[in-house]
Coordinates of C-alpha atoms in Angstrom, one line a residue:
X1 CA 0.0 0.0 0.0
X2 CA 1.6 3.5 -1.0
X3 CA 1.8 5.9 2.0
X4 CA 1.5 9.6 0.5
X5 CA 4.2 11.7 2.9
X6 CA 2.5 14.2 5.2
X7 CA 1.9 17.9 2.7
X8 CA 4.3 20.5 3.4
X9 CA 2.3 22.9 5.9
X10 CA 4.9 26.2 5.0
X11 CA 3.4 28.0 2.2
X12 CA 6.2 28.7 -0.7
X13 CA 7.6 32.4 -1.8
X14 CA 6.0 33.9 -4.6
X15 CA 7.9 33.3 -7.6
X16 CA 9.8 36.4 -9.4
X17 CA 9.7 37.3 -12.5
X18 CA 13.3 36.0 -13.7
X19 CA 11.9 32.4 -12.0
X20 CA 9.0 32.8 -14.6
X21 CA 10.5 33.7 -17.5
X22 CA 13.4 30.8 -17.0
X23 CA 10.6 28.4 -16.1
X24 CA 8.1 28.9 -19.6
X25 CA 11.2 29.4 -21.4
X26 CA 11.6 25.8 -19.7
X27 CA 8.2 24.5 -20.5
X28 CA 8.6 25.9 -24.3
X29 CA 11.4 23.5 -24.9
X30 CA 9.9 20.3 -23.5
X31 CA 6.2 20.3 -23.6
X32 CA 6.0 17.2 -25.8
X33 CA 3.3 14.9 -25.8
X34 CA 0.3 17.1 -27.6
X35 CA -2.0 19.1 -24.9
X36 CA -2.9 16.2 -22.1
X37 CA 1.0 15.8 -21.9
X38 CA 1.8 19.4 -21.7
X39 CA -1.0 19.9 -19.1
X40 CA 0.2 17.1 -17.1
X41 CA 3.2 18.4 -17.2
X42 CA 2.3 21.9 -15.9
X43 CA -0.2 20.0 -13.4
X44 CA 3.4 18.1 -11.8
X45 CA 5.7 21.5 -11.8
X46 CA 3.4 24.2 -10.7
X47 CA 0.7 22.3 -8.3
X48 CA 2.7 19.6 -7.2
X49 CA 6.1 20.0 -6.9
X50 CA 6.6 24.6 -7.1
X51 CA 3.0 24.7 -5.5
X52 CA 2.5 28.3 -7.4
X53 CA -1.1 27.7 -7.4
X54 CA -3.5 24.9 -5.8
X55 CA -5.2 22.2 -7.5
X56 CA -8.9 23.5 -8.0
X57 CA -7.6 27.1 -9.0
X58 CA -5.6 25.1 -11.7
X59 CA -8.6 23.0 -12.7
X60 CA -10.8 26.0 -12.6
X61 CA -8.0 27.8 -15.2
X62 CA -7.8 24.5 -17.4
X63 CA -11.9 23.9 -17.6
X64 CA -12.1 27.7 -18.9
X65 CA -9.4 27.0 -21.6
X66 CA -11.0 23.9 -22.6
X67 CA -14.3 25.9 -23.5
X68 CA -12.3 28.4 -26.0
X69 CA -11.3 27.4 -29.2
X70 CA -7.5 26.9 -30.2
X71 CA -5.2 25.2 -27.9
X72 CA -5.9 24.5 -24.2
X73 CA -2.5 24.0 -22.9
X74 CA -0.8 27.4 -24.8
X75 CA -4.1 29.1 -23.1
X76 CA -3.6 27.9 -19.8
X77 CA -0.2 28.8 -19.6
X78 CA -1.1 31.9 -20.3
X79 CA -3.4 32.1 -17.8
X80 CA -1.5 30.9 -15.2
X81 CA 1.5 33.5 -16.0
X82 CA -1.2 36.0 -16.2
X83 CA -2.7 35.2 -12.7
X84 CA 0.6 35.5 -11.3
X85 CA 2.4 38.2 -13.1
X86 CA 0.0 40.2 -14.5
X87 CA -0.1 41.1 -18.7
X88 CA 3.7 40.6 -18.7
X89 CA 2.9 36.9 -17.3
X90 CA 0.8 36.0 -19.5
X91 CA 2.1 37.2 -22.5
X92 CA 5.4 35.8 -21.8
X93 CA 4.0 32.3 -20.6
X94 CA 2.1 32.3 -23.6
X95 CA 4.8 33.7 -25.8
X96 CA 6.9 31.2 -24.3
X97 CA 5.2 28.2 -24.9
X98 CA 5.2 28.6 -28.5
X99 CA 8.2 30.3 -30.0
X100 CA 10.5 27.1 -29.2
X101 CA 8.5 25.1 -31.4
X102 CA 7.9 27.7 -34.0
X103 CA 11.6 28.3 -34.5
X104 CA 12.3 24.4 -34.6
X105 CA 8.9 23.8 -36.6
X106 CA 10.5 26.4 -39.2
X107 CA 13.9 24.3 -39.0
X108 CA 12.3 21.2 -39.7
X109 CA 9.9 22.5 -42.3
X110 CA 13.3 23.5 -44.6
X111 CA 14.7 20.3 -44.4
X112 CA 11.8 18.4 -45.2
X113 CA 10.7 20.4 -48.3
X114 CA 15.3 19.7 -48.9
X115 CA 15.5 16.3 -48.3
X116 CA 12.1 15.0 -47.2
X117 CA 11.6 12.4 -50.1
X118 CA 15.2 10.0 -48.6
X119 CA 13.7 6.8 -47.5
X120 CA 15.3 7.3 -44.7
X121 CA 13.3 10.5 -43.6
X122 CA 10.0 8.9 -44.8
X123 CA 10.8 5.5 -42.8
X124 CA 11.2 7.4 -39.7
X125 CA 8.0 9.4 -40.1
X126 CA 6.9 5.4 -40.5
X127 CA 8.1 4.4 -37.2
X128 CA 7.0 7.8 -35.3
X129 CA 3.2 7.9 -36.4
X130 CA 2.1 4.6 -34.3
X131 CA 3.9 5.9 -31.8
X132 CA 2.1 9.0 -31.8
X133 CA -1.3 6.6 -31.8
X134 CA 0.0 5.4 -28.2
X135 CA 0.5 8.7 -27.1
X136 CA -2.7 10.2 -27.9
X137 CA -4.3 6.7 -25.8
X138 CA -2.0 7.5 -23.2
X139 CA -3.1 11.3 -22.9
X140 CA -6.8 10.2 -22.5
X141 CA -6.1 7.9 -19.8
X142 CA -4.3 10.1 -17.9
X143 CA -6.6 13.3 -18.0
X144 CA -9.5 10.5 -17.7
X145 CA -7.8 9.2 -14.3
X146 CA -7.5 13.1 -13.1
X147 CA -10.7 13.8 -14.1
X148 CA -13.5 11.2 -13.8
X149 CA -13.7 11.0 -10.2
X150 CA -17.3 9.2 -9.6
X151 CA -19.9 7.5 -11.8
X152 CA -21.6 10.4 -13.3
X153 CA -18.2 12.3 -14.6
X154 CA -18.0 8.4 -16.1
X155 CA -20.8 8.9 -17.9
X156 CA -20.5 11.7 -19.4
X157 CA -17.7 10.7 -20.8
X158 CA -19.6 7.8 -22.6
X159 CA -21.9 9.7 -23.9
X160 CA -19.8 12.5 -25.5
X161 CA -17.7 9.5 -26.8
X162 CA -20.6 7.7 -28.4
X163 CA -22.0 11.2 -29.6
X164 CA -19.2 11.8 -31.8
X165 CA -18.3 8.0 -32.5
X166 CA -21.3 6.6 -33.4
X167 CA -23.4 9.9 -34.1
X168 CA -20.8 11.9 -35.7
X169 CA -22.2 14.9 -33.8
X170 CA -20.4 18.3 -33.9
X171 CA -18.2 18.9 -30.7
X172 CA -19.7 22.2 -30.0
X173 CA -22.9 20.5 -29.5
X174 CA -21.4 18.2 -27.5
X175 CA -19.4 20.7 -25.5
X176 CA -22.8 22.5 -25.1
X177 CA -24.7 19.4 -23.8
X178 CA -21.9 18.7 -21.3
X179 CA -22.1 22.2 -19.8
X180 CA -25.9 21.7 -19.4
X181 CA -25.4 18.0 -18.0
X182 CA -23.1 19.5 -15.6
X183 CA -24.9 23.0 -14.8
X184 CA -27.8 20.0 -14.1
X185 CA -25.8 17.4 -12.0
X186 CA -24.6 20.7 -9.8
X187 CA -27.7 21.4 -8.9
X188 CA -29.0 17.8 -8.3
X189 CA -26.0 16.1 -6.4
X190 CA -24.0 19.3 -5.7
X191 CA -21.2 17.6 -4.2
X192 CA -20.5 15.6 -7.1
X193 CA -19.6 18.6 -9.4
X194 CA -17.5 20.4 -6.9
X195 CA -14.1 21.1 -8.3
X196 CA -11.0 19.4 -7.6
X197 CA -12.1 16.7 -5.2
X198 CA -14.4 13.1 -5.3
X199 CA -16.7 13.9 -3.0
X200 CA -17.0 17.6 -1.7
X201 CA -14.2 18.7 0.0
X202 CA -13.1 15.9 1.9
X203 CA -9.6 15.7 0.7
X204 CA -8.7 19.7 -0.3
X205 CA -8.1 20.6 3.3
X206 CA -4.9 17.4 2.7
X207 CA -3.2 19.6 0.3
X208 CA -0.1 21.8 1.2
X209 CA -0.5 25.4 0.7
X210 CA 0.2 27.2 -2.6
X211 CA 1.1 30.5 -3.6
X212 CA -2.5 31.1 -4.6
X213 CA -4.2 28.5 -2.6
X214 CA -8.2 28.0 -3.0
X215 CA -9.3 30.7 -0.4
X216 CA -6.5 33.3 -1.4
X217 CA -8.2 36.5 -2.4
X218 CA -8.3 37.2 -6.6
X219 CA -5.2 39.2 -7.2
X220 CA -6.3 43.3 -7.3
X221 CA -5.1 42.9 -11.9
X222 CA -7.5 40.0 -12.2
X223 CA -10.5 41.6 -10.8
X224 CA -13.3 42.0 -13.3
X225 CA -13.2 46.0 -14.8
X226 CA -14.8 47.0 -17.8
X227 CA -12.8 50.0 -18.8
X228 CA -9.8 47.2 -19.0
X229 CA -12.1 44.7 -21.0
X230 CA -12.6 47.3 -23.8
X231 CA -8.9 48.5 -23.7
X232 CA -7.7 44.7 -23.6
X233 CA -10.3 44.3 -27.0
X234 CA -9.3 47.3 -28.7
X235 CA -5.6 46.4 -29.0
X236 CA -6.4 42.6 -29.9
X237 CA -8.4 43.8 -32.4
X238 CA -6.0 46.6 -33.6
X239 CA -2.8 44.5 -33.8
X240 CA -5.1 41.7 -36.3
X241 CA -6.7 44.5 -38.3
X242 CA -2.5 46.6 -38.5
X243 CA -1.1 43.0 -39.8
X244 CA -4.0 41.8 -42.1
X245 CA -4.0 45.1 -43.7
X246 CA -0.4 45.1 -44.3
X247 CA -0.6 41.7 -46.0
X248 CA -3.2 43.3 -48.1
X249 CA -1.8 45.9 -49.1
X250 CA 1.1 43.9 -49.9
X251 CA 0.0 41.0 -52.2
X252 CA -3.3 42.0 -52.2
X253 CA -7.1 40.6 -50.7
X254 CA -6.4 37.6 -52.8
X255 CA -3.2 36.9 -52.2
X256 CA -2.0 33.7 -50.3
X257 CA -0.7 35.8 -47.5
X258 CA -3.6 37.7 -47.0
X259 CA -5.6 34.4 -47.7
X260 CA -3.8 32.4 -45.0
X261 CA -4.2 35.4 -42.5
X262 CA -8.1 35.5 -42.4
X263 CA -8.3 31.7 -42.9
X264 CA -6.3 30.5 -39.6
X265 CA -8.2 33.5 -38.1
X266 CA -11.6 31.3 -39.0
X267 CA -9.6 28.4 -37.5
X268 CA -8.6 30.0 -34.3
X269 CA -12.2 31.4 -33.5
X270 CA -14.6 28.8 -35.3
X271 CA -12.9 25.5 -33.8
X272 CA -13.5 23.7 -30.8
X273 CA -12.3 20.9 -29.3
X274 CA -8.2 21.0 -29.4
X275 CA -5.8 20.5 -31.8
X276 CA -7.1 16.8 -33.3
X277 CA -10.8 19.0 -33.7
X278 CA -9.3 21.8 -35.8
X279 CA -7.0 19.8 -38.3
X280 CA -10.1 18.4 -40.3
X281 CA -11.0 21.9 -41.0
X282 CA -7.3 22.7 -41.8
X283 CA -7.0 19.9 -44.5
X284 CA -10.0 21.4 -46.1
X285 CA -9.3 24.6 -46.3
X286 CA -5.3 24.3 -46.9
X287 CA -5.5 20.9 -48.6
X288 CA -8.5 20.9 -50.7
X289 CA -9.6 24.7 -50.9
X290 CA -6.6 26.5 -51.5
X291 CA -4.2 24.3 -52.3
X292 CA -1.3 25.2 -50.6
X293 CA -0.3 21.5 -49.4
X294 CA -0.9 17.7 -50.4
X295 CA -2.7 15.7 -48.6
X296 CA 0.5 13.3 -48.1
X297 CA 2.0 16.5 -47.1
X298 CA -0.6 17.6 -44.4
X299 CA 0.3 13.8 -42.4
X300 CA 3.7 14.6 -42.2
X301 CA 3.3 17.7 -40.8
X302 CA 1.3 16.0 -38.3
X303 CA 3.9 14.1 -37.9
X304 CA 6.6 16.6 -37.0
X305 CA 4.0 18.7 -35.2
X306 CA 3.8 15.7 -32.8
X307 CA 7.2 15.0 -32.0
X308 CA 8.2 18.9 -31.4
X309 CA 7.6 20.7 -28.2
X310 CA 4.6 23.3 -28.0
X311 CA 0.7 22.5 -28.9
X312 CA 0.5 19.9 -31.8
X313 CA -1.6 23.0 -33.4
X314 CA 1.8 24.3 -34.4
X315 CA 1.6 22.3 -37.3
X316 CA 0.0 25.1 -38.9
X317 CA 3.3 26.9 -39.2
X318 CA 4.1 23.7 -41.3
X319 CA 1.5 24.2 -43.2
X320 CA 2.1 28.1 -43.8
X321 CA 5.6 27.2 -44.6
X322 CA 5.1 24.9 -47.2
X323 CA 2.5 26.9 -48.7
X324 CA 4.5 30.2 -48.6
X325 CA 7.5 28.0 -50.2
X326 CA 4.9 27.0 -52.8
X327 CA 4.4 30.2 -53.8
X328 CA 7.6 31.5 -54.2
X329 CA 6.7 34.7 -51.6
X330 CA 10.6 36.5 -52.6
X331 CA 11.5 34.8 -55.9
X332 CA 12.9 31.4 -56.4
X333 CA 15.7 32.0 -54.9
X334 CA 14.1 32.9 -51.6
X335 CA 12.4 29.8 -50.7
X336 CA 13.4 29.7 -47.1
X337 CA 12.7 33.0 -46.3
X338 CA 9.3 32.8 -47.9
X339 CA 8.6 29.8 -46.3
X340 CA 9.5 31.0 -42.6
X341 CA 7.3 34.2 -43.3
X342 CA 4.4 32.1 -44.2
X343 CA 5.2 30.3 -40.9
X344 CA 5.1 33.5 -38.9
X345 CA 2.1 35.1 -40.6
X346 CA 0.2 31.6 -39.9
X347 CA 1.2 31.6 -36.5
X348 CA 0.6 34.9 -35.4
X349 CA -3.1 34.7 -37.0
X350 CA -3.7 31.6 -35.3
X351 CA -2.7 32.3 -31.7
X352 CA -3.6 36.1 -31.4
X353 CA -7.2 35.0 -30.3
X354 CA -6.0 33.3 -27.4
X355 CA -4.3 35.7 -25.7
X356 CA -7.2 37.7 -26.0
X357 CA -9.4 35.4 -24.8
X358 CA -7.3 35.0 -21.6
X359 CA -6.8 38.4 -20.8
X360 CA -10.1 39.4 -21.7
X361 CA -12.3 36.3 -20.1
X362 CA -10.0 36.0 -17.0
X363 CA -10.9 38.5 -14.6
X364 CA -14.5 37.1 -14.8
X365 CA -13.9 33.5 -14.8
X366 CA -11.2 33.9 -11.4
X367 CA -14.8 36.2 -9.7
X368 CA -16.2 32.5 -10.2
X369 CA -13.9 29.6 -8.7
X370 CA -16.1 29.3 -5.5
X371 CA -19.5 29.5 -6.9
X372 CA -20.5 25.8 -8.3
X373 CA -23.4 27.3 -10.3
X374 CA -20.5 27.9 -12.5
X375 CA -18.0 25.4 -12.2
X376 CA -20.3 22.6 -12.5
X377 CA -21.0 23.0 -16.1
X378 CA -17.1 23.5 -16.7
X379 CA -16.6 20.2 -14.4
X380 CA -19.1 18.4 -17.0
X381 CA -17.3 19.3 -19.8
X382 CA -14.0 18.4 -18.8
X383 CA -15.6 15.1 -18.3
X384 CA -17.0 15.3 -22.7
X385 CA -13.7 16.4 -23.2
X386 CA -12.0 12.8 -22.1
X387 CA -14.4 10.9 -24.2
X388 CA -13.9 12.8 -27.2
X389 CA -10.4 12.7 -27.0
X390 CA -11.1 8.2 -26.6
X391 CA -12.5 8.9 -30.2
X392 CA -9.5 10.1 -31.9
X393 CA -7.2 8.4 -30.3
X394 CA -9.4 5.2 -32.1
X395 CA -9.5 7.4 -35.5
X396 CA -5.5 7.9 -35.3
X397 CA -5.1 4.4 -34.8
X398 CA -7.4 3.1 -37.5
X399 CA -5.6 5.1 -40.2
X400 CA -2.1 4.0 -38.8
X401 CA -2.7 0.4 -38.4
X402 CA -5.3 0.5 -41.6
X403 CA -3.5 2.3 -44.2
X404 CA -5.0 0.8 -47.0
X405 CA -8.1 0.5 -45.5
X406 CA -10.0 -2.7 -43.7
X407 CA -9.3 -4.7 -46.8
X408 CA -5.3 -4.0 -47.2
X409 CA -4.6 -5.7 -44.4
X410 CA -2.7 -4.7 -40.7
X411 CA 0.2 -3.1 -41.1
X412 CA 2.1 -5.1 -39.0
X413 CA 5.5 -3.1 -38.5
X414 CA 3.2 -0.1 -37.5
X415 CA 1.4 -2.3 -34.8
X416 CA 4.3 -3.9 -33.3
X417 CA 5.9 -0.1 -32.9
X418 CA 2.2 1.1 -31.5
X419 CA 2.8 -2.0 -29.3
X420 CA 5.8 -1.0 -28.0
X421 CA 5.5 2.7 -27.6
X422 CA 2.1 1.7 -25.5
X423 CA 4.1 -0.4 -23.6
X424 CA 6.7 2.2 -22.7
X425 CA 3.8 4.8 -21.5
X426 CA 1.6 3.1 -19.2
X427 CA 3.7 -0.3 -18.0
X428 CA 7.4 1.9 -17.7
X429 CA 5.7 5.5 -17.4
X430 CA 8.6 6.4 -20.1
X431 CA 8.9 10.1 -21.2
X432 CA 8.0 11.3 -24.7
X433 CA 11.2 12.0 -26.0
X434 CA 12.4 8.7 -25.9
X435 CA 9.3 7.3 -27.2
X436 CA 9.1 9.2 -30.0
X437 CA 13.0 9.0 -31.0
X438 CA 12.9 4.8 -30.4
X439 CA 9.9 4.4 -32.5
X440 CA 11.6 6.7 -34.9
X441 CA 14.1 4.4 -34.8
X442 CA 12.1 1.7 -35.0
X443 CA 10.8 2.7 -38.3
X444 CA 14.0 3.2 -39.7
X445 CA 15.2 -0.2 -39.3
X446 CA 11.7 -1.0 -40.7
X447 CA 12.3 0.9 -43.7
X448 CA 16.1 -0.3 -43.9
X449 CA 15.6 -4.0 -43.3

């Protein structure tokens, strides 16, 4: 039987602002494993081990994120380095978490459009796709053991996974049934859809304090003012309408720059549901629509996007890059540069909305971490959110194992790599890197052999 030590009764310092900045500049560079990975890894360093916030404020932050559209772990990040260092926090948290994987993403980009057609190259994108299967399983099991806590949380969970499995129903919808299931369930077994604990609070009072604990007052910046909501607005909106105009002016309104800017700015605002939600509507609008990508193309980004650090939504950038490479932006001679231009436009388009949405939906959402009538609908949809995630992990795996379709036949290699990357996770609780770089591996000696 494990015996938990006794929780550390001596609240920690507050954290300064160098600690920050060398900590996200820390989480840029090794938040692997797509967004339950990255928020697990938050969950360990900042309520666990630094104890810079407790656990319900942090589930309260992540349930809000997991409402927006565009990527929950970038958002939360910013959230948490807004709640403790102000607009500087959260901007550099934010900032942080995605400029390590931009610049390698850009890196990686060049030298696949170079040298990505070597069988080499293609055998290890081989070897690192099953692999990525067993991640994506593993991510769902671990937010599902954080999060499902009793029978109802359970069940919603089935029934947002066989809404979208077998009913192919939207995930909005099924984001908005959750919230009503839970708004519902809180007011019907109240202590069931009470944040952060099983039943009520009879384990919170176990936990050793935190910086921002669950009674510590809302910091005097994340109070709720309305002069600071329309001032916050104005310059998100300002910086997307200064940048969208320039492209326009530059290339024109039908120009791929200008086209990429307003489409990823549909994608960041129109798309629920993560990362795995948003790339359908990617591949039809950069894949099929406009062209700027194959379809073969659009997979291996995937690829890469998955065994980089950051949200796997960064594969836009690949997708901006090969497009802007596509098109020549600077002459043919200017490849790179276009490409790493398109990556930046695509980028900044894409993740624009969610600082806003932090920095403009915070100071409401922190007035409401103690009142259940609204973190019972949040709780309920973190619950949708596991199932749904159950359901790609199964539509990953079918089109890894499946290539050809039910009739080609298992791909064997694939499986026994799936197998062994599986394996790795939940019997050896091994870390992503080395996952990914021995199935990588893997697939090379596949592809060799």
């Amino acid at each position: 039987m494990r015996t938990d030590p006794a929780p550390d009764a001596t609240a920690p310092r507050p954290p300064s602002r160098a600690e920050a900045l060398r900590f996200w500049l820390w989480l840029g560079c090794v938040s692997f494993g797509g967004p339950a990975g990255q928020i697990a890894i938050m969950h360990t360093e900042l309520v666990e081990r630094r104890r810079w916030l407790s656990e319900r404020r942090f589930l309260h932050a992540l349930n809000y994120c997991m409402v927006l559209p565009g990527p929950e772990a970038q958002q939360l990040a910013t959230y948490i380095g807004w709640l403790m260092h102000r607009t500087w926090g959260g901007l550099v948290a934010g900032g942080l978490f995605v400029l390590p994987s931009l610049l390698l993403l850009i890196g990686l980009s060049w030298g696949y459009m170079a040298w990505g057609d070597l069988p080499p190259v293609a055998a290890v994108f081989a070897g690192i796709k099953p692999a990525v299967t067993a991640l994506v399983l593993h991510a769902a099991w671990r937010v599902g053991g954080r999060v499902l806590r009793h029978g109802w949380l359970w069940a919603i969970a089935a029934a947002a996974f066989l809404a979208i499995f077998a009913l192919g129903m939207p995930f909005p919808v099924i984001v908005l049934l959750a919230g009503v299931a839970g708004w519902v369930g809180g007011r019907w077994r109240p202590g069931q859809f009470r944040m952060g604990t099983a039943h009520g609070d009879e384990t919170a009072a176990g936990h050793a304090p935190a910086v921002i604990d669950d009674d510590t007052p809302t910091p005097a910046h994340a109070r709720f003012s309305a002069a600071r909501c329309r001032a916050v607005l104005a310059v998100g909106l300002g910086l997307w309408a200064a940048v969208l105009g320039a492209l326009v002016a530059w290339q024109g309104w039908q120009g791929a720059a200008a086209q990429m800017g307003w489409f990823f700015t549909k994608a960041a605002l129109l798309t629920f549901g993560g990362a795995y939600a948003v790339l359908p509507y990617v591949h039809q609008g950069a894949v099929e629509h406009y062209q700027w990508l194959t379809a073969a193309q659009m997979m291996d980004g995937l690829a890469l996007g998955e065994t980089t650090p950051g949200p796997l939504i960064m594969v836009v950038a690949f997708v901006g890059f090969v497009g802007g490479w596509g098109q020549a932006w600077f002459g043919p001679d200017s490849l790179f540069l276009a490409g790493a231009a398109a990556a930046v436009v695509v980028s900044f388009f894409t993740f624009l909305p969610s600082f806003v949405f932090i920095l403009l939906g915070g100071p409401f959402i922190e007035s409401t971490h103690g009142r259940l009538q609204f973190t019972a609908p949040l709780t309920g949809i973190t619950a949708a959110v596991v199932g749904v995630m159950l359901n790609l992990a199964l539509f990953f795996a079918a089109h890894v194992l499946w290539p050809r379709g039910w009739a080609g036949g298992v791909d064997w290699g694939a499986a026994a790599i799936g197998l062994g990357a599986a394996l790795a996770l939940f019997r050896f609780q091994a870390g992503v890197i080395p996952v990914v770089l021995g199935s990588g591996l893997a697939g090379l000696v596949l592809g060799l052999f």
